[in-house]
PDB file of C-alpha atoms in Angstrom:
ATOM      1  CA  ILE X 239    -210.296 -15.553-105.150  1.00 82.00           C
ATOM      2  CA  ARG X 240    -210.648 -13.007-102.373  1.00 85.00           C
ATOM      3  CA  SER X 241    -212.103  -9.524-102.638  1.00 89.00           C
ATOM      4  CA  PHE X 242    -212.516  -6.384-100.556  1.00 91.00           C
ATOM      5  CA  ASN X 243    -214.178  -3.012-100.994  1.00 90.00           C
ATOM      6  CA  GLN X 244    -212.263   0.112-101.861  1.00 90.00           C
ATOM      7  CA  SER X 245    -213.134   3.272 -99.929  1.00 92.00           C
ATOM      8  CA  ARG X 246    -215.551   5.866-101.238  1.00 94.00           C
ATOM      9  CA  PHE X 247    -214.930   9.558-100.695  1.00 96.00           C
ATOM     10  CA  PRO X 248    -217.271  12.540-101.191  1.00 96.00           C
ATOM     11  CA  ARG X 249    -216.807  14.676-104.286  1.00 96.00           C
ATOM     12  CA  VAL X 250    -216.483  18.391-103.524  1.00 96.00           C
ATOM     13  CA  TYR X 251    -217.874  21.366-105.409  1.00 96.00           C
ATOM     14  CA  LYS X 252    -215.043  23.109-107.223  1.00 95.00           C
ATOM     15  CA  ASP X 253    -216.310  26.624-106.471  1.00 94.00           C
ATOM     16  CA  SER X 254    -217.142  26.273-102.751  1.00 96.00           C
ATOM     17  CA  MET X 255    -214.993  23.247-101.799  1.00 95.00           C
ATOM     18  CA  LEU X 256    -218.010  21.904 -99.873  1.00 96.00           C
ATOM     19  CA  PRO X 257    -218.911  18.203-100.095  1.00 96.00           C
ATOM     20  CA  VAL X 258    -221.477  17.184-102.723  1.00 94.00           C
ATOM     21  CA  PRO X 259    -223.276  14.543-100.610  1.00 94.00           C
ATOM     22  CA  GLU X 260    -225.528  15.810 -97.847  1.00 92.00           C
ATOM     23  CA  THR X 261    -226.179  12.393 -96.293  1.00 93.00           C
ATOM     24  CA  TYR X 262    -224.417   9.022 -96.301  1.00 91.00           C
ATOM     25  CA  ASN X 263    -227.001   7.544 -98.692  1.00 91.00           C
ATOM     26  CA  ASP X 264    -226.837  10.262-101.356  1.00 91.00           C
ATOM     27  CA  PRO X 265    -226.785   8.991-104.971  1.00 87.00           C
ATOM     28  CA  LYS X 266    -223.625   7.326-106.260  1.00 89.00           C
ATOM     29  CA  ASP X 267    -222.610  10.307-108.399  1.00 90.00           C
ATOM     30  CA  ALA X 268    -221.864  12.239-105.193  1.00 93.00           C
ATOM     31  CA  TRP X 269    -219.066   9.805-104.345  1.00 95.00           C
ATOM     32  CA  TYR X 270    -215.914   8.504-105.991  1.00 94.00           C
ATOM     33  CA  PRO X 271    -213.232   5.835-105.446  1.00 90.00           C
ATOM     34  CA  PRO X 272    -210.148   7.790-104.307  1.00 90.00           C
ATOM     35  CA  GLY X 273    -207.623   6.312-106.732  1.00 86.00           C
ATOM     36  CA  HIS X 274    -205.477   3.211-106.357  1.00 88.00           C
ATOM     37  CA  GLY X 275    -203.442   4.886-103.611  1.00 91.00           C
ATOM     38  CA  ASP X 276    -206.306   3.796-101.350  1.00 94.00           C
ATOM     39  CA  LEU X 277    -205.184   0.171-101.773  1.00 95.00           C
ATOM     40  CA  PHE X 278    -203.063   0.148 -98.622  1.00 96.00           C
ATOM     41  CA  GLU X 279    -205.700   1.564 -96.251  1.00 96.00           C
ATOM     42  CA  SER X 280    -208.503  -0.555 -97.751  1.00 96.00           C
ATOM     43  CA  LEU X 281    -206.425  -3.724 -97.599  1.00 96.00           C
ATOM     44  CA  HIS X 282    -205.725  -3.040 -93.922  1.00 97.00           C
ATOM     45  CA  ALA X 283    -209.240  -1.901 -92.941  1.00 96.00           C
ATOM     46  CA  SER X 284    -210.863  -4.924 -94.613  1.00 96.00           C
ATOM     47  CA  GLY X 285    -208.752  -7.383 -92.619  1.00 97.00           C
ATOM     48  CA  GLU X 286    -207.322  -8.849 -95.825  1.00 97.00           C
ATOM     49  CA  LEU X 287    -203.810  -7.597 -95.049  1.00 98.00           C
ATOM     50  CA  ASP X 288    -203.687  -9.476 -91.737  1.00 98.00           C
ATOM     51  CA  ALA X 289    -205.289 -12.531 -93.366  1.00 97.00           C
ATOM     52  CA  LEU X 290    -202.621 -12.657 -96.090  1.00 97.00           C
ATOM     53  CA  ILE X 291    -199.802 -12.260 -93.562  1.00 98.00           C
ATOM     54  CA  ALA X 292    -201.339 -14.993 -91.358  1.00 98.00           C
ATOM     55  CA  GLN X 293    -201.277 -17.323 -94.394  1.00 97.00           C
ATOM     56  CA  GLY X 294    -197.530 -16.746 -94.693  1.00 98.00           C
ATOM     57  CA  ARG X 295    -197.782 -14.459 -97.713  1.00 97.00           C
ATOM     58  CA  GLU X 296    -194.933 -11.968 -97.878  1.00 97.00           C
ATOM     59  CA  ILE X 297    -195.097 -10.128-101.202  1.00 98.00           C
ATOM     60  CA  LEU X 298    -198.064  -8.631-103.021  1.00 96.00           C
ATOM     61  CA  PHE X 299    -198.031  -8.154-106.801  1.00 96.00           C
ATOM     62  CA  VAL X 300    -200.313  -5.308-107.905  1.00 94.00           C
ATOM     63  CA  SER X 301    -201.320  -4.295-111.421  1.00 91.00           C
ATOM     64  CA  ASN X 302    -204.041  -2.288-113.151  1.00 83.00           C
ATOM     65  CA  GLY X 303    -207.035  -4.256-114.382  1.00 78.00           C
ATOM     66  CA  ASP X 304    -206.475  -2.988-117.940  1.00 72.00           C
ATOM     67  CA  ASN X 305    -202.945  -4.397-118.129  1.00 77.00           C
ATOM     68  CA  LEU X 306    -203.234  -7.852-119.683  1.00 72.00           C
ATOM     69  CA  GLY X 307    -199.447  -8.227-119.833  1.00 75.00           C
ATOM     70  CA  ALA X 308    -199.149  -8.160-116.039  1.00 85.00           C
ATOM     71  CA  THR X 309    -198.363 -11.631-114.741  1.00 89.00           C
ATOM     72  CA  VAL X 310    -196.124 -12.857-111.945  1.00 93.00           C
ATOM     73  CA  ASP X 311    -192.495 -12.798-113.106  1.00 94.00           C
ATOM     74  CA  LEU X 312    -190.270 -15.000-110.950  1.00 96.00           C
ATOM     75  CA  LYS X 313    -187.146 -13.082-111.997  1.00 96.00           C
ATOM     76  CA  ILE X 314    -188.526  -9.882-110.487  1.00 97.00           C
ATOM     77  CA  LEU X 315    -189.721 -11.769-107.414  1.00 97.00           C
ATOM     78  CA  ASN X 316    -186.248 -13.266-106.911  1.00 98.00           C
ATOM     79  CA  HIS X 317    -184.665  -9.842-107.443  1.00 98.00           C
ATOM     80  CA  MET X 318    -186.890  -8.406-104.725  1.00 98.00           C
ATOM     81  CA  ILE X 319    -185.949 -11.162-102.284  1.00 97.00           C
ATOM     82  CA  GLU X 320    -182.227 -10.911-103.084  1.00 98.00           C
ATOM     83  CA  THR X 321    -182.105  -7.118-102.704  1.00 97.00           C
ATOM     84  CA  GLY X 322    -184.350  -6.986 -99.632  1.00 98.00           C
ATOM     85  CA  ALA X 323    -186.400  -4.217-101.261  1.00 98.00           C
ATOM     86  CA  GLU X 324    -189.792  -3.557 -99.691  1.00 98.00           C
ATOM     87  CA  TYR X 325    -191.192  -2.094-102.909  1.00 98.00           C
ATOM     88  CA  ILE X 326    -190.373  -2.439-106.606  1.00 98.00           C
ATOM     89  CA  MET X 327    -191.996  -0.541-109.467  1.00 96.00           C
ATOM     90  CA  GLU X 328    -191.833  -1.880-113.009  1.00 94.00           C
ATOM     91  CA  LEU X 329    -190.910   0.745-115.605  1.00 92.00           C
ATOM     92  CA  THR X 330    -190.802   0.397-119.364  1.00 90.00           C
ATOM     93  CA  ASP X 331    -189.453   2.466-122.249  1.00 87.00           C
ATOM     94  CA  LYS X 332    -191.537   5.558-122.946  1.00 83.00           C
ATOM     95  CA  THR X 333    -192.836   6.163-126.477  1.00 78.00           C
ATOM     96  CA  ARG X 334    -194.774   9.114-127.871  1.00 76.00           C
ATOM     97  CA  ALA X 335    -197.977   7.250-126.952  1.00 74.00           C
ATOM     98  CA  ASP X 336    -196.963   7.234-123.272  1.00 71.00           C
ATOM     99  CA  VAL X 337    -196.023  10.880-122.751  1.00 66.00           C
ATOM    100  CA  LYS X 338    -198.500  11.314-119.889  1.00 70.00           C
ATOM    101  CA  GLY X 339    -197.262   8.304-117.915  1.00 74.00           C
ATOM    102  CA  GLY X 340    -195.694   8.918-114.495  1.00 85.00           C
ATOM    103  CA  THR X 341    -191.956   8.494-114.056  1.00 84.00           C
ATOM    104  CA  LEU X 342    -189.503   7.976-111.200  1.00 88.00           C
ATOM    105  CA  ILE X 343    -187.325  10.870-110.083  1.00 85.00           C
ATOM    106  CA  SER X 344    -184.839  11.487-107.292  1.00 84.00           C
ATOM    107  CA  TYR X 345    -185.977  14.279-104.967  1.00 86.00           C
ATOM    108  CA  ASP X 346    -184.341  15.206-101.645  1.00 84.00           C
ATOM    109  CA  GLY X 347    -182.457  11.918-101.689  1.00 82.00           C
ATOM    110  CA  GLN X 348    -185.638   9.865-102.126  1.00 84.00           C
ATOM    111  CA  VAL X 349    -187.048   8.006-105.090  1.00 89.00           C
ATOM    112  CA  ARG X 350    -190.440   9.493-105.976  1.00 89.00           C
ATOM    113  CA  LEU X 351    -193.146   9.105-108.580  1.00 87.00           C
ATOM    114  CA  LEU X 352    -193.834  12.209-110.665  1.00 83.00           C
ATOM    115  CA  GLU X 353    -197.247  12.289-112.376  1.00 81.00           C
ATOM    116  CA  VAL X 354    -198.211  14.663-115.193  1.00 80.00           C
ATOM    117  CA  ALA X 355    -200.908  16.224-112.974  1.00 77.00           C
ATOM    118  CA  GLN X 356    -198.139  17.404-110.610  1.00 82.00           C
ATOM    119  CA  VAL X 357    -196.099  19.140-113.320  1.00 83.00           C
ATOM    120  CA  PRO X 358    -196.500  22.940-113.713  1.00 80.00           C
ATOM    121  CA  LYS X 359    -197.882  23.950-117.124  1.00 86.00           C
ATOM    122  CA  GLU X 360    -194.629  25.633-118.122  1.00 89.00           C
ATOM    123  CA  HIS X 361    -192.767  22.304-117.716  1.00 84.00           C
ATOM    124  CA  ILE X 362    -195.269  19.950-119.403  1.00 83.00           C
ATOM    125  CA  ASP X 363    -193.331  19.799-122.688  1.00 82.00           C
ATOM    126  CA  GLU X 364    -190.163  18.973-120.771  1.00 81.00           C
ATOM    127  CA  PHE X 365    -191.986  16.193-118.891  1.00 80.00           C
ATOM    128  CA  LYS X 366    -193.282  14.734-122.164  1.00 77.00           C
ATOM    129  CA  ASN X 367    -189.791  14.715-123.715  1.00 75.00           C
ATOM    130  CA  ILE X 368    -189.004  11.030-124.210  1.00 74.00           C
ATOM    131  CA  ARG X 369    -185.278  11.773-124.419  1.00 78.00           C
ATOM    132  CA  LYS X 370    -185.235  13.363-120.949  1.00 81.00           C
ATOM    133  CA  PHE X 371    -187.675  10.982-119.241  1.00 79.00           C
ATOM    134  CA  THR X 372    -187.029   7.677-120.967  1.00 82.00           C
ATOM    135  CA  ASN X 373    -189.157   5.371-118.787  1.00 87.00           C
ATOM    136  CA  PHE X 374    -192.654   5.436-117.343  1.00 86.00           C
ATOM    137  CA  ASN X 375    -194.549   3.620-114.599  1.00 88.00           C
ATOM    138  CA  THR X 376    -196.463   0.527-115.766  1.00 89.00           C
ATOM    139  CA  ASN X 377    -198.313   0.338-112.421  1.00 89.00           C
ATOM    140  CA  ASN X 378    -196.958  -3.177-111.928  1.00 94.00           C
ATOM    141  CA  LEU X 379    -195.849  -3.048-108.300  1.00 96.00           C
ATOM    142  CA  TRP X 380    -194.234  -5.560-105.930  1.00 98.00           C
ATOM    143  CA  ILE X 381    -194.853  -4.726-102.281  1.00 98.00           C
ATOM    144  CA  ASN X 382    -193.795  -6.300 -98.980  1.00 99.00           C
ATOM    145  CA  LEU X 383    -196.950  -6.958 -96.931  1.00 98.00           C
ATOM    146  CA  LYS X 384    -195.331  -6.568 -93.505  1.00 98.00           C
ATOM    147  CA  ALA X 385    -193.941  -3.214 -94.623  1.00 98.00           C
ATOM    148  CA  VAL X 386    -197.450  -2.138 -95.652  1.00 98.00           C
ATOM    149  CA  LYS X 387    -198.761  -3.118 -92.213  1.00 98.00           C
ATOM    150  CA  ARG X 388    -195.953  -1.215 -90.469  1.00 98.00           C
ATOM    151  CA  LEU X 389    -196.475   1.939 -92.510  1.00 98.00           C
ATOM    152  CA  VAL X 390    -200.284   1.975 -92.351  1.00 98.00           C
ATOM    153  CA  GLU X 391    -200.405   1.315 -88.610  1.00 98.00           C
ATOM    154  CA  SER X 392    -197.879   4.090 -87.941  1.00 98.00           C
ATOM    155  CA  SER X 393    -199.773   6.505 -90.257  1.00 95.00           C
ATOM    156  CA  ALA X 394    -196.562   6.966 -92.248  1.00 95.00           C
ATOM    157  CA  LEU X 395    -197.994   6.500 -95.750  1.00 93.00           C
ATOM    158  CA  GLU X 396    -198.360  10.107 -96.839  1.00 90.00           C
ATOM    159  CA  MET X 397    -198.999  10.385-100.564  1.00 90.00           C
ATOM    160  CA  GLU X 398    -199.309  13.478-102.707  1.00 87.00           C
ATOM    161  CA  ILE X 399    -202.922  14.384-103.433  1.00 89.00           C
ATOM    162  CA  ILE X 400    -203.821  14.626-107.110  1.00 86.00           C
ATOM    163  CA  PRO X 401    -206.855  16.874-107.809  1.00 88.00           C
ATOM    164  CA  ASN X 402    -208.997  15.417-110.588  1.00 89.00           C
ATOM    165  CA  GLN X 403    -211.652  17.696-112.110  1.00 92.00           C
ATOM    166  CA  LYS X 404    -214.932  16.126-113.203  1.00 94.00           C
ATOM    167  CA  THR X 405    -218.356  17.272-114.353  1.00 94.00           C
ATOM    168  CA  ILE X 406    -221.536  15.679-113.006  1.00 92.00           C
ATOM    169  CA  THR X 407    -225.196  16.401-113.768  1.00 90.00           C
ATOM    170  CA  ARG X 408    -227.495  17.250-110.864  1.00 84.00           C
ATOM    171  CA  GLY X 409    -231.007  18.612-111.246  1.00 82.00           C
ATOM    172  CA  GLY X 410    -230.441  18.939-114.991  1.00 87.00           C
ATOM    173  CA  GLN X 411    -227.386  21.158-114.493  1.00 91.00           C
ATOM    174  CA  GLU X 412    -223.743  20.380-115.145  1.00 94.00           C
ATOM    175  CA  ILE X 413    -221.644  20.953-112.026  1.00 94.00           C
ATOM    176  CA  ASN X 414    -217.854  21.108-111.753  1.00 96.00           C
ATOM    177  CA  VAL X 415    -216.521  18.934-108.957  1.00 96.00           C
ATOM    178  CA  LEU X 416    -213.145  17.827-107.638  1.00 96.00           C
ATOM    179  CA  GLN X 417    -211.952  14.373-106.703  1.00 95.00           C
ATOM    180  CA  LEU X 418    -208.901  14.257-104.446  1.00 93.00           C
ATOM    181  CA  GLU X 419    -207.033  11.102-105.423  1.00 91.00           C
ATOM    182  CA  THR X 420    -203.768   9.373-104.608  1.00 91.00           C
ATOM    183  CA  ALA X 421    -201.618   7.039-106.704  1.00 89.00           C
ATOM    184  CA  CYS X 422    -200.334   3.705-105.415  1.00 92.00           C
ATOM    185  CA  GLY X 423    -196.953   4.426-106.969  1.00 91.00           C
ATOM    186  CA  ALA X 424    -196.565   7.596-104.897  1.00 91.00           C
ATOM    187  CA  ALA X 425    -196.044   5.425-101.805  1.00 95.00           C
ATOM    188  CA  ILE X 426    -192.657   4.286-103.135  1.00 95.00           C
ATOM    189  CA  ARG X 427    -190.735   6.886-101.115  1.00 94.00           C
ATOM    190  CA  HIS X 428    -191.848   5.379 -97.796  1.00 96.00           C
ATOM    191  CA  PHE X 429    -190.508   1.853 -98.365  1.00 97.00           C
ATOM    192  CA  SER X 430    -186.990   0.714 -97.536  1.00 96.00           C
ATOM    193  CA  GLY X 431    -184.799  -0.125-100.522  1.00 96.00           C
ATOM    194  CA  ALA X 432    -187.560   0.827-102.960  1.00 95.00           C
ATOM    195  CA  HIS X 433    -186.531   1.150-106.592  1.00 95.00           C
ATOM    196  CA  GLY X 434    -187.648   0.686-110.169  1.00 94.00           C
ATOM    197  CA  VAL X 435    -186.756  -2.053-112.636  1.00 96.00           C
ATOM    198  CA  VAL X 436    -186.993  -1.634-116.406  1.00 93.00           C
ATOM    199  CA  VAL X 437    -189.020  -4.388-118.076  1.00 93.00           C
ATOM    200  CA  PRO X 438    -189.971  -5.158-121.703  1.00 89.00           C
ATOM    201  CA  ARG X 439    -193.115  -3.515-123.071  1.00 84.00           C
ATOM    202  CA  SER X 440    -194.668  -6.977-123.259  1.00 83.00           C
ATOM    203  CA  ARG X 441    -195.336  -6.619-119.520  1.00 82.00           C
ATOM    204  CA  PHE X 442    -197.471  -3.547-120.121  1.00 74.00           C
TER     205      PHE X 442
END
């Protein structure tokens, strides 16, 4: 088992957009982990990316810690090798319980992840329509490690920023803050041959 630290970013006050922490050793509530989109940079900065590549590893399987159905599926692995895709996202059928889950769309000729936080209020009901958007992102991802290295080192991994509003207590007062996060799935548009595969709900 190997481990590495995720980055920590400063929360910002919603009203002034100034950072909450005043020094590097401010209390933990002034900081936040910037979403799982930070995986690529943290993997690279920690040295783990180069270590995995040096061991001959080629493909990374990523899943959320709360997804107990996420195990290595050799069929998907073989599909990735056969198609030469640098990135595969597992999707599953959307039910009424999953209406907030992100989905893949085609935009400007690219496959992209659309999250509910990016949808204008007037289109939320349309986004939640399970007849229009039939699948959602399980956050089970298959990613080519050399492609990650290429994209990180060329600063090509631009991902949409998702503002996340939170409330923290400081000096006995509740304060509205913002966390600027990114989603790992949003990187899909930067990888060659990237696509989604529909899997049974047992994998989610």
